[in-house]
PDB file of C-alpha atoms and ligand atoms in Angstrom:
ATOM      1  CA  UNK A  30      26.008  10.372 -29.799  1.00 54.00           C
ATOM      2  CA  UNK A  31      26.343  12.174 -33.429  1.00 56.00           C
ATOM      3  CA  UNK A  32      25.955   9.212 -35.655  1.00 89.00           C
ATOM      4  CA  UNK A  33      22.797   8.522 -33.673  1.00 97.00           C
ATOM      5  CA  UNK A  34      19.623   8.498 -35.866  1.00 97.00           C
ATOM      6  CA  UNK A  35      17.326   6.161 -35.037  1.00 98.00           C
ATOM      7  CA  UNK A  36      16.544   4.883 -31.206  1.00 98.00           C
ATOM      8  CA  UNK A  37      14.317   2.444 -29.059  1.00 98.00           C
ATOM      9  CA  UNK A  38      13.370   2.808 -26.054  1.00 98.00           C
ATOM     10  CA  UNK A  39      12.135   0.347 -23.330  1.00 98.00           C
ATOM     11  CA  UNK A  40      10.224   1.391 -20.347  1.00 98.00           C
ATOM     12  CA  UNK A  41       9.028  -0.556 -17.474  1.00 97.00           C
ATOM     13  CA  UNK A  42       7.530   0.081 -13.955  1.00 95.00           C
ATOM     14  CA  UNK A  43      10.546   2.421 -12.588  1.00 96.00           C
ATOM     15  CA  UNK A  44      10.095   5.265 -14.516  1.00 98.00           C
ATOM     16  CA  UNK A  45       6.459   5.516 -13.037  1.00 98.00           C
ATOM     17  CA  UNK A  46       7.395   4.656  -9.505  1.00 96.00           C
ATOM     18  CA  UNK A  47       8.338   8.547  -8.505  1.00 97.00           C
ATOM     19  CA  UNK A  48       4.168   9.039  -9.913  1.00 98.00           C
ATOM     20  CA  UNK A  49       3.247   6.533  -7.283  1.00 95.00           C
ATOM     21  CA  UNK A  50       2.460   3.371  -8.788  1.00 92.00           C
ATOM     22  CA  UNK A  51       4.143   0.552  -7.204  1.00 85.00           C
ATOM     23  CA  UNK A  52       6.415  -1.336  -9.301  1.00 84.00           C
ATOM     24  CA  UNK A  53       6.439  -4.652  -9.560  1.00 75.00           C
ATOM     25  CA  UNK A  54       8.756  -6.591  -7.117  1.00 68.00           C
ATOM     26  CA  UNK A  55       9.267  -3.121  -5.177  1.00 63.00           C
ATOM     27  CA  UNK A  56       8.181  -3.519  -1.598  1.00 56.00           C
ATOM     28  CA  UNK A  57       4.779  -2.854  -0.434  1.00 54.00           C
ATOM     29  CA  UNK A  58       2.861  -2.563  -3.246  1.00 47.00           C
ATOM     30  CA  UNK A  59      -0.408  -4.445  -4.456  1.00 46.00           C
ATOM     31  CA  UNK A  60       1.308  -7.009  -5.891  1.00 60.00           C
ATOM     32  CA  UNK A  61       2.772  -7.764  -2.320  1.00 52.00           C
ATOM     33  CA  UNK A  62      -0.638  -8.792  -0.704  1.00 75.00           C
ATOM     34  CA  UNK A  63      -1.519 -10.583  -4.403  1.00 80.00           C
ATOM     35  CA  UNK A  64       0.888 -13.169  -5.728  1.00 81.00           C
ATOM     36  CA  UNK A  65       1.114 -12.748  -9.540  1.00 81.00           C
ATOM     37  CA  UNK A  66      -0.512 -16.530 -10.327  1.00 81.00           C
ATOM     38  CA  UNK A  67      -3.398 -15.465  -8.422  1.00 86.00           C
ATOM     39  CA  UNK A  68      -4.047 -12.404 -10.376  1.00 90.00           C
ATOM     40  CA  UNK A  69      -1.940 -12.258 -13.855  1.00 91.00           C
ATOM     41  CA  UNK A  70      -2.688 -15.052 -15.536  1.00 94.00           C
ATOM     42  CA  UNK A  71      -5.437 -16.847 -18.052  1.00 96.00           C
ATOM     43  CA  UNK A  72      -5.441 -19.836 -15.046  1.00 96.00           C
ATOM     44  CA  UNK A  73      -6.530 -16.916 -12.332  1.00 95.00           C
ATOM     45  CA  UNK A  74      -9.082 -15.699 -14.587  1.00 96.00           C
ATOM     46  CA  UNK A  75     -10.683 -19.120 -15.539  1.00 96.00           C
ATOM     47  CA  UNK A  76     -10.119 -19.875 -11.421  1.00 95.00           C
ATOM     48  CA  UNK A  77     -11.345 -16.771  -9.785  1.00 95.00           C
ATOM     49  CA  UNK A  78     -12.457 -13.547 -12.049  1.00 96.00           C
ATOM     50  CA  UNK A  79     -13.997 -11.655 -10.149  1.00 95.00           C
ATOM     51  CA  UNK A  80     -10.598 -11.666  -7.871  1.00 94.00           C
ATOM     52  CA  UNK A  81      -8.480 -10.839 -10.999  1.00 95.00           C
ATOM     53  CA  UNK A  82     -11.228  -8.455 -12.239  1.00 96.00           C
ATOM     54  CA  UNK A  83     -11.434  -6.555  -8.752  1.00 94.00           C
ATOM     55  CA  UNK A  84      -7.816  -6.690  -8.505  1.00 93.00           C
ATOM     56  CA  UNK A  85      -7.417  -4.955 -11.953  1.00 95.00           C
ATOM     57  CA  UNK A  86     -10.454  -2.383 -11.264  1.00 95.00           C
ATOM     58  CA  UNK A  87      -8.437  -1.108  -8.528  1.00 92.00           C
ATOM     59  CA  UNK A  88      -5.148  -0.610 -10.312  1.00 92.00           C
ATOM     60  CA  UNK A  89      -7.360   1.093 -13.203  1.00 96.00           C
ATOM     61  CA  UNK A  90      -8.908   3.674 -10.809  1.00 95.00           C
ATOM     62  CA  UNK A  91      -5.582   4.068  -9.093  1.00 93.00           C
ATOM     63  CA  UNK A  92      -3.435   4.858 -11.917  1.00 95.00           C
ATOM     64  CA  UNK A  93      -6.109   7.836 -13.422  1.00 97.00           C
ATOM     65  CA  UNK A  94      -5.355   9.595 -10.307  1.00 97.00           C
ATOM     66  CA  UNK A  95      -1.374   9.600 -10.977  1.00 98.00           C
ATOM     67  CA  UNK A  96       0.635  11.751 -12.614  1.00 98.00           C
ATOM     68  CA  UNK A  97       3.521  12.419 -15.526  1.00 98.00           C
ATOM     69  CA  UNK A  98       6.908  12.870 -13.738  1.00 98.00           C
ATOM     70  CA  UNK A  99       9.862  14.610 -14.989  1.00 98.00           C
ATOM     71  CA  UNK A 100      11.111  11.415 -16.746  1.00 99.00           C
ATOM     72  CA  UNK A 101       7.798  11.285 -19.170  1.00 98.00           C
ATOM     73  CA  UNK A 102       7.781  14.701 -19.899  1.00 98.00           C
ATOM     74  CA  UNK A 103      11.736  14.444 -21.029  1.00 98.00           C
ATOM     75  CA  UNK A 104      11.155  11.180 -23.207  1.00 98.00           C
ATOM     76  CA  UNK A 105       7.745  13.114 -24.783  1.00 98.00           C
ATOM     77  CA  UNK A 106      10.402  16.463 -25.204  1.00 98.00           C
ATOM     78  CA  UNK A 107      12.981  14.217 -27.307  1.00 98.00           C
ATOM     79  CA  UNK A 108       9.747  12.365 -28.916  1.00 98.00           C
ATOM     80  CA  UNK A 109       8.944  15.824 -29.921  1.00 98.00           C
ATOM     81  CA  UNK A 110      11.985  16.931 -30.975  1.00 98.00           C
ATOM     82  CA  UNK A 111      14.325  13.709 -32.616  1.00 98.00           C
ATOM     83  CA  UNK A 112      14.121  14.045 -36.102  1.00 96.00           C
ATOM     84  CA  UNK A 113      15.243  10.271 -37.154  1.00 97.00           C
ATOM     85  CA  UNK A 114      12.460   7.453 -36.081  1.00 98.00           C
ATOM     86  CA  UNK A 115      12.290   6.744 -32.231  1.00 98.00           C
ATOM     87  CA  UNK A 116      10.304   4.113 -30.366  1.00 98.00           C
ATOM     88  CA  UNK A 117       8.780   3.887 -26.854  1.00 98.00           C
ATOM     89  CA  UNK A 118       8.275   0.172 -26.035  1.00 98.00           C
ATOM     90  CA  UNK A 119       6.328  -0.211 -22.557  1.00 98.00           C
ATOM     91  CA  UNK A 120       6.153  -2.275 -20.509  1.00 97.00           C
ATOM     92  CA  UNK A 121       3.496  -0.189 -18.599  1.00 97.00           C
ATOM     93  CA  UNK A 122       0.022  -0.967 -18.834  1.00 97.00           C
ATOM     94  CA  UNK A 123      -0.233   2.432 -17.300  1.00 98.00           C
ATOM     95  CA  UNK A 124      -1.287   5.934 -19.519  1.00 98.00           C
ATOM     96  CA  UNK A 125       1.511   8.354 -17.952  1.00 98.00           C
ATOM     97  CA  UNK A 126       3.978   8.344 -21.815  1.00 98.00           C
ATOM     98  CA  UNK A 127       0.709   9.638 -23.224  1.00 98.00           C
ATOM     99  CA  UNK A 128      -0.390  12.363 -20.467  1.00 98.00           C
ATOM    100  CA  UNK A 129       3.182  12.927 -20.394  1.00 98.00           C
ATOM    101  CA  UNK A 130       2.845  14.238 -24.080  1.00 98.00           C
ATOM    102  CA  UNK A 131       4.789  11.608 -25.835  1.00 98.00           C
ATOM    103  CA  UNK A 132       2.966  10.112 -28.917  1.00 98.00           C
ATOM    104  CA  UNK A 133       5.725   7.260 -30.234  1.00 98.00           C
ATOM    105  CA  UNK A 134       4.710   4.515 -28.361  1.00 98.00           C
ATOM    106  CA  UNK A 135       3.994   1.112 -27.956  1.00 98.00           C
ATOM    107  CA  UNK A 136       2.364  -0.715 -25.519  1.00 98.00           C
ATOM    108  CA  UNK A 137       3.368  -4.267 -25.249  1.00 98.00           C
ATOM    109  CA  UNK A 138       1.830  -5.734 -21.973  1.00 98.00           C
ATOM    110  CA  UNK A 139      -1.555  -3.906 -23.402  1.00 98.00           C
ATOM    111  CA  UNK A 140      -3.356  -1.273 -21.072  1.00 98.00           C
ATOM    112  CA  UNK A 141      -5.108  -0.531 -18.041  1.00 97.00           C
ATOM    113  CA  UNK A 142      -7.410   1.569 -19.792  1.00 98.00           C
ATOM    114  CA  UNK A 143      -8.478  -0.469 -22.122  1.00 98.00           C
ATOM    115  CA  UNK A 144     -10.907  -3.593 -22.090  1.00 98.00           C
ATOM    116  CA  UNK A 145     -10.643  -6.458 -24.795  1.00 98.00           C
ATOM    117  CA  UNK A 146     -13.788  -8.470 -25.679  1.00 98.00           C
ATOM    118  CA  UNK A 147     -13.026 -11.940 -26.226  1.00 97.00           C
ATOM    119  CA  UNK A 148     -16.027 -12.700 -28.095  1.00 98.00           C
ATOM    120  CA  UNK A 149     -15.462  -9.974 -31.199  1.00 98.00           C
ATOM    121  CA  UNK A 150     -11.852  -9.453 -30.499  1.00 98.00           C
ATOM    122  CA  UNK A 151     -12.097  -5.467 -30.207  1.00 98.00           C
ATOM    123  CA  UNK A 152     -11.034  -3.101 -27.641  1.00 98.00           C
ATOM    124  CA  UNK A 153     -12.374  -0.584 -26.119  1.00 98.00           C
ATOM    125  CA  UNK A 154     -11.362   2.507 -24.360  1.00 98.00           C
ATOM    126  CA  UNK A 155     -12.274   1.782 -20.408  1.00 98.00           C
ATOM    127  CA  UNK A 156     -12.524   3.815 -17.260  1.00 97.00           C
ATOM    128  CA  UNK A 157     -14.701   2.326 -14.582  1.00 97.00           C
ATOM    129  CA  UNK A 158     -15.314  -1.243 -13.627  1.00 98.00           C
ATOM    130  CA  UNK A 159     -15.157  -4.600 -15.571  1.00 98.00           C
ATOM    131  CA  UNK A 160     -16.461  -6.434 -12.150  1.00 97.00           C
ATOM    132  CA  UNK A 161     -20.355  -6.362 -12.875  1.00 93.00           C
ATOM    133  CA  UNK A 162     -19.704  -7.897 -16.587  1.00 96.00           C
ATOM    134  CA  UNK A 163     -20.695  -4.813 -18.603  1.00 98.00           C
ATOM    135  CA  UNK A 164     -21.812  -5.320 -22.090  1.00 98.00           C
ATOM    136  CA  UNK A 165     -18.752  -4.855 -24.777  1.00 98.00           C
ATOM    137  CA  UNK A 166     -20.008  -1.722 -26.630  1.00 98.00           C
ATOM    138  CA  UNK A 167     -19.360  -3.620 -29.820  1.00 98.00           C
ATOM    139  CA  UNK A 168     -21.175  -7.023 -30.009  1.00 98.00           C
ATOM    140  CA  UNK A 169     -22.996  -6.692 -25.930  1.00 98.00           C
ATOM    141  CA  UNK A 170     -21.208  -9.743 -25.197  1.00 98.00           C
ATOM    142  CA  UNK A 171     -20.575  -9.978 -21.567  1.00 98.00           C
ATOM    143  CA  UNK A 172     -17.217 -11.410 -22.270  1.00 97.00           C
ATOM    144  CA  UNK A 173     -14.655  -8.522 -21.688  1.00 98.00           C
ATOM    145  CA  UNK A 174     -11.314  -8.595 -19.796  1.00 98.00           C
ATOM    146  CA  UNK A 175      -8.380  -6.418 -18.960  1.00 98.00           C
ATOM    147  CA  UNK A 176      -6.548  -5.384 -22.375  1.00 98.00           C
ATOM    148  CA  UNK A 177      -3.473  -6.489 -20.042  1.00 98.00           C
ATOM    149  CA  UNK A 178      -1.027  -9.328 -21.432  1.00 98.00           C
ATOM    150  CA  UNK A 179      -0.803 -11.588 -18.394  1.00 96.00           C
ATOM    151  CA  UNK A 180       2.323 -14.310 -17.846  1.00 92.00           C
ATOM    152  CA  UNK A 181       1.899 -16.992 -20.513  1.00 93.00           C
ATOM    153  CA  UNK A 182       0.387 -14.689 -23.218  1.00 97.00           C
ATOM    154  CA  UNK A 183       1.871 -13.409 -25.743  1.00 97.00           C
ATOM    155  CA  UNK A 184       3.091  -9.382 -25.532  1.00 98.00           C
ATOM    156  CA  UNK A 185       1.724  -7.290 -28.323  1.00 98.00           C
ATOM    157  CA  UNK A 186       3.316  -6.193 -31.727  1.00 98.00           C
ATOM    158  CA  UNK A 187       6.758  -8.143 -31.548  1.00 98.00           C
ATOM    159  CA  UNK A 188       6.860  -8.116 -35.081  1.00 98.00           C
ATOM    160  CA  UNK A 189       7.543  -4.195 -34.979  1.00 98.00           C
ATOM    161  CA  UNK A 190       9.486  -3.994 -31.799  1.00 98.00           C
ATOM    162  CA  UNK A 191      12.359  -6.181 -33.707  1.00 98.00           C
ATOM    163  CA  UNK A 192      11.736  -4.651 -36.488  1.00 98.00           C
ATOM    164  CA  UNK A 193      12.431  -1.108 -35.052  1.00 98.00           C
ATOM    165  CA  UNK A 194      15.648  -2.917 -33.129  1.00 98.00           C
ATOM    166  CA  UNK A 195      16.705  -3.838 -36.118  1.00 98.00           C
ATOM    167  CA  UNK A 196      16.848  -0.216 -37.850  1.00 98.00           C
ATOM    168  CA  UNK A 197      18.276   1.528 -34.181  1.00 98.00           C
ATOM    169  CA  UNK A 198      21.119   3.094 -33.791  1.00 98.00           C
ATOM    170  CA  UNK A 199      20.675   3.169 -29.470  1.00 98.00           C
ATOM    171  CA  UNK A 200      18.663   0.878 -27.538  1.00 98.00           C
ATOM    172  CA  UNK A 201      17.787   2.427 -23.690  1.00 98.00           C
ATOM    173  CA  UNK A 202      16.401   0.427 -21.333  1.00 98.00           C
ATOM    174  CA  UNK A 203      14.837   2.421 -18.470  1.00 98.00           C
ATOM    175  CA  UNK A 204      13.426   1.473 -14.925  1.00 97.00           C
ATOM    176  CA  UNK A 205      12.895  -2.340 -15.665  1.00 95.00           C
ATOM    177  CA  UNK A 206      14.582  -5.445 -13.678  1.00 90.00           C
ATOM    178  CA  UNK A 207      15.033  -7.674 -16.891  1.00 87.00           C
ATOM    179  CA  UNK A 208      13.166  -9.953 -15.062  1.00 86.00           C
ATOM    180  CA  UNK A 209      10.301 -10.246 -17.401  1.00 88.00           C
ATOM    181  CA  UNK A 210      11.082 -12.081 -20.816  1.00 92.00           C
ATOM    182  CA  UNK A 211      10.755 -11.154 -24.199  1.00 95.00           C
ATOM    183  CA  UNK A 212      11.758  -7.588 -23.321  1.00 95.00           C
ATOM    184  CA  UNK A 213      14.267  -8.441 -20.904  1.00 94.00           C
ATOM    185  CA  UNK A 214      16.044 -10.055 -24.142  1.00 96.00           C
ATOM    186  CA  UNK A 215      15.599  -6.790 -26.306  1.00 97.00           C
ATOM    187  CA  UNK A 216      19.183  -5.961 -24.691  1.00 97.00           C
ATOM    188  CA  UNK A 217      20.752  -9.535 -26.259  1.00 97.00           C
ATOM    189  CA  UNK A 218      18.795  -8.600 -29.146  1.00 97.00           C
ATOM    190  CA  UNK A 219      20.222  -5.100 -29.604  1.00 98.00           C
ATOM    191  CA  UNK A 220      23.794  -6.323 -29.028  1.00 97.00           C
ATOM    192  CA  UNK A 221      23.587  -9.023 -31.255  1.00 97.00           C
ATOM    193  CA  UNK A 222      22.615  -6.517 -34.122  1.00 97.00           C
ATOM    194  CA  UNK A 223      25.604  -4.112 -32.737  1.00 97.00           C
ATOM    195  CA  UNK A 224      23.450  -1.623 -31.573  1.00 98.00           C
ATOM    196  CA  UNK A 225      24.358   0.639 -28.739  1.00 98.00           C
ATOM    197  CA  UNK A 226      23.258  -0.012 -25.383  1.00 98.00           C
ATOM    198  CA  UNK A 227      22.826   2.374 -22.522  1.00 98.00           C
ATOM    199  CA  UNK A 228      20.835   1.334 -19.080  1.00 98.00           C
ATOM    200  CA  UNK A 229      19.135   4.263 -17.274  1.00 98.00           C
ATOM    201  CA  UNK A 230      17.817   2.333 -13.534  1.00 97.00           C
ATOM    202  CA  UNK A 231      18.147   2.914 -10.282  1.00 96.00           C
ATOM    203  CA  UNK A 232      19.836   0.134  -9.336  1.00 94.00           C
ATOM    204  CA  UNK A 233      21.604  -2.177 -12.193  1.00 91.00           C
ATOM    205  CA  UNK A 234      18.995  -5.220 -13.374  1.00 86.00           C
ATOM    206  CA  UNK A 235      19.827  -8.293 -14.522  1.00 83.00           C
ATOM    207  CA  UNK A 236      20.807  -7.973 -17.609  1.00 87.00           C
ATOM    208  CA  UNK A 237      23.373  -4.931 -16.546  1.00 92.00           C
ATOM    209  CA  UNK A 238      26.502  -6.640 -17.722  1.00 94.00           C
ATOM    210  CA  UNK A 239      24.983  -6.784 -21.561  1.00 95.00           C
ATOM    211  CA  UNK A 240      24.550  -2.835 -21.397  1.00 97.00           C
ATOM    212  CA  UNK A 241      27.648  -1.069 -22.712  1.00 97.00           C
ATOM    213  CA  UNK A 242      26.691   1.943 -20.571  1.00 97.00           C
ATOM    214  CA  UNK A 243      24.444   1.625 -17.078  1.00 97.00           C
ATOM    215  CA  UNK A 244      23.728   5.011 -15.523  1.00 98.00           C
ATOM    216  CA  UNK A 245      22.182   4.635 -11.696  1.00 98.00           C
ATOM    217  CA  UNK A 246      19.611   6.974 -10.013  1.00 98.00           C
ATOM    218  CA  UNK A 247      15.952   7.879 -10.095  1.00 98.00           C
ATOM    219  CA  UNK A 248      14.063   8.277 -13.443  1.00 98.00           C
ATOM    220  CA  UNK A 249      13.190  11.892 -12.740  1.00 98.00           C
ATOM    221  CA  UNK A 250      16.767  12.616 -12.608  1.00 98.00           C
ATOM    222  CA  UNK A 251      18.016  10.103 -14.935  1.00 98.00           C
ATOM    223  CA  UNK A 252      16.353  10.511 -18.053  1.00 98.00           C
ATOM    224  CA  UNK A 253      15.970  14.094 -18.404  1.00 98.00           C
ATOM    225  CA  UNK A 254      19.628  14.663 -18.025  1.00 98.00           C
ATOM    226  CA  UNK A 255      20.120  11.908 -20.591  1.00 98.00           C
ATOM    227  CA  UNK A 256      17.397  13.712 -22.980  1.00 98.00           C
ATOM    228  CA  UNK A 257      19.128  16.878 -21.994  1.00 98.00           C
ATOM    229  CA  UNK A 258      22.456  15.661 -23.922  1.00 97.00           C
ATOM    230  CA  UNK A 259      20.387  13.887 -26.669  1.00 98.00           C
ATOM    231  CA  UNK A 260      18.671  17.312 -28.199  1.00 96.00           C
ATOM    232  CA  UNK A 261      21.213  19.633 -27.021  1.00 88.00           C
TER     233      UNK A 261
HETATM  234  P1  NAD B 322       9.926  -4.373 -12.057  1.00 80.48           P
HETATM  235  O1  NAD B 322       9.063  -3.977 -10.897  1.00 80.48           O
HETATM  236  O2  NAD B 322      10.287  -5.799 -12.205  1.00 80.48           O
HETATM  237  O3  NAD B 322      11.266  -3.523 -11.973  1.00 80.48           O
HETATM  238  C1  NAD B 322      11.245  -2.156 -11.705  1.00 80.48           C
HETATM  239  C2  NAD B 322      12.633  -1.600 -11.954  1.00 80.48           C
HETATM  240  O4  NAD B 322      12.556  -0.204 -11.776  1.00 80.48           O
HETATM  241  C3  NAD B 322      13.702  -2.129 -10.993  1.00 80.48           C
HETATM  242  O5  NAD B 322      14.866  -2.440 -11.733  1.00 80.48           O
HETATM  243  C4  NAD B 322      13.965  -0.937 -10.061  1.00 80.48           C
HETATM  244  O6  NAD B 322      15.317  -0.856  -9.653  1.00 80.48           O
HETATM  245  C5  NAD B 322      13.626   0.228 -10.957  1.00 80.48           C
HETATM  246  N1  NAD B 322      13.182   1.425 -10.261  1.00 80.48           N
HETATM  247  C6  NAD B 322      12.430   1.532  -9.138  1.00 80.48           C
HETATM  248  N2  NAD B 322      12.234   2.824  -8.823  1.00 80.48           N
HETATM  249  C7  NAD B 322      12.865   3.561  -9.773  1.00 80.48           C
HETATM  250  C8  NAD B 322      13.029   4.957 -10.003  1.00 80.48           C
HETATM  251  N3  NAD B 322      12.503   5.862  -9.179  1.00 80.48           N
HETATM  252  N4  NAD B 322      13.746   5.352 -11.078  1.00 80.48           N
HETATM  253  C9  NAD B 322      14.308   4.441 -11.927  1.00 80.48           C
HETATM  254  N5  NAD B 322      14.182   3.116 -11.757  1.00 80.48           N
HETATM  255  C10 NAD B 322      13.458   2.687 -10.698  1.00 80.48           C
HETATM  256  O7  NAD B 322       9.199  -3.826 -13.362  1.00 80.48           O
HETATM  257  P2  NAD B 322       9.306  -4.252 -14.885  1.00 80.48           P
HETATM  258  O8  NAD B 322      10.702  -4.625 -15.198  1.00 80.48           O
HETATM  259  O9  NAD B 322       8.627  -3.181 -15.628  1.00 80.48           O
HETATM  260  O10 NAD B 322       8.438  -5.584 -15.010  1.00 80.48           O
HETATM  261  C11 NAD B 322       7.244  -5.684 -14.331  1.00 80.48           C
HETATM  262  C12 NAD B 322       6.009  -6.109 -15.108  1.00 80.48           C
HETATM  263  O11 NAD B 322       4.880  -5.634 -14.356  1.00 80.48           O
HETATM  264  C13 NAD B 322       5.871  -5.491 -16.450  1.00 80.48           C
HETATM  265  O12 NAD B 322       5.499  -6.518 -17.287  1.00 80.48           O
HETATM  266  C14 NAD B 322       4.714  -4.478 -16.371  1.00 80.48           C
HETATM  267  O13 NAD B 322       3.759  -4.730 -17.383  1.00 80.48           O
HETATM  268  C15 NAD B 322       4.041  -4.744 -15.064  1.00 80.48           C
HETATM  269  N6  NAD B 322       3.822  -3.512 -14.232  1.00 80.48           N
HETATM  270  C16 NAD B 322       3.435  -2.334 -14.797  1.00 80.48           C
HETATM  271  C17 NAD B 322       3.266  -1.191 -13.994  1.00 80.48           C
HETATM  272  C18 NAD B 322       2.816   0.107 -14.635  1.00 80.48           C
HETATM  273  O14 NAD B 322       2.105   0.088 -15.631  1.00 80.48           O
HETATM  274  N7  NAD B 322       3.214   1.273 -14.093  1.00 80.48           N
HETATM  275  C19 NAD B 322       3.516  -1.262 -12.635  1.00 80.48           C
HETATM  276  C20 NAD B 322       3.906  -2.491 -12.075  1.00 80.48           C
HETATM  277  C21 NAD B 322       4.062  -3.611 -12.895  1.00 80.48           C
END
């Protein structure tokens, strides 16, 4: 891993799943009892908001009570530490990369704790509800939303994702399915630009033949051995 300089980094749900937010097709979880047309997309908002809005009020309080695990503290350690330009590309439209410490990243699907105002186009930090149609703090509109990319829309800041692809050295994916396109094609991407590819998951994804490295277990164990040999 010498020649290594510069390195992106895709999370998705599994490296928050040992903090206790349900992944996405993992069993059990909220998006069991809610099937993802109903609640995460533009046609379930235009159908039934307050559904999608009480559905997303609930993930937003649920998430501030979680927790960093050992896997965001390592990737906010080597954020800290790597000296050539690094990039954390989420998936997560949870906060745990920035609690965690780590300062480098990008959130593509948007964020829980944010709220977008369709009518001035800003976004605001947001904590409590979006149910009752609260003013946006910029232009009172009573027009605000999740600041959460839903299926059909498009994910934010492409444009620097394959840009940063483009200048890496190392491409990780860690604790996604490759279910979900664009990102599940970051892997293709990376390949085609002869970048190296390692897969940290706990059980291999779709995509796991395209990775010239797959390493299986849980994040917390995973990644911080991986980070471990990365600053070393
Ligand atoms: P996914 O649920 O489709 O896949 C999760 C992956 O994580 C699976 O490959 C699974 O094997 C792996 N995994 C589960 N537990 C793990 C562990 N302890 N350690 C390592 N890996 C583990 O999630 P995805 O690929 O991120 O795609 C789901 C979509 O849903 C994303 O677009 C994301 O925006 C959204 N989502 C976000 C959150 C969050 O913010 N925490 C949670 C659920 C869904």
């Amino acid at each position: 891993m010498s020649q290594i300089r510069n390195i992106v980094i895709l999370t998705g749900a599994g490296i928050s799943a040992e903090s206790g937010i349900d992944t996405f097709r993992g069993g059990g979880g909220l998006w069991e009892q809610h099937r993802v047309e109903d609640v995460a997309t533009p046609e379930a908002f235009a159908r039934d908001p307050n559904l999608v809005l009480r559905f997303y009020d609930m993930r937003r309080e649920a998430i501030q009570e979680k927790l960093p695990n050992a896997a965001h503290f390592a990737l906010a350690e080597l954020d800290a530490k790597w000296q050539g330009n690094l990039l954390i590309v989420t998936q997560n439209v949870d906060d745990l990369h920035e609690r965690g410490g780590a300062r480098r990243v990008l959130h593509m699907h948007g964020e829980h704790l944010k709220a977008w105002c369709t009518s001035c186009d800003v976004r605001s930090h947001w904590r409590g509800t979006l149910l009752d149609r609260p003013p946006c703090p910029v232009c009172q509109a009573r027009t605000l939303r999740p600041d959460v990319v839903w299926f059909g829309e498009m994910p934010y800041r492409m444009g620097e994702i394959y840009g940063a692809l483009r200048e890496a050295d190392l491409f990780v994916s860690i604790g996604t399915s490759g279910a979900v396109y664009p990102a599940a094609g970051f892997v293709q991407n990376a390949r085609e630009l002869g970048v190296q590819t390692l897969e940290l998951n706990l059980e291999r994804s779709q995509g796991s033949a395209l990775f010239h490295e797959t390493r299986l277990g849980p994040a917390t164990e995973v990644v911080p051995a991986w980070v471990a040999e990365m600053i070393q």
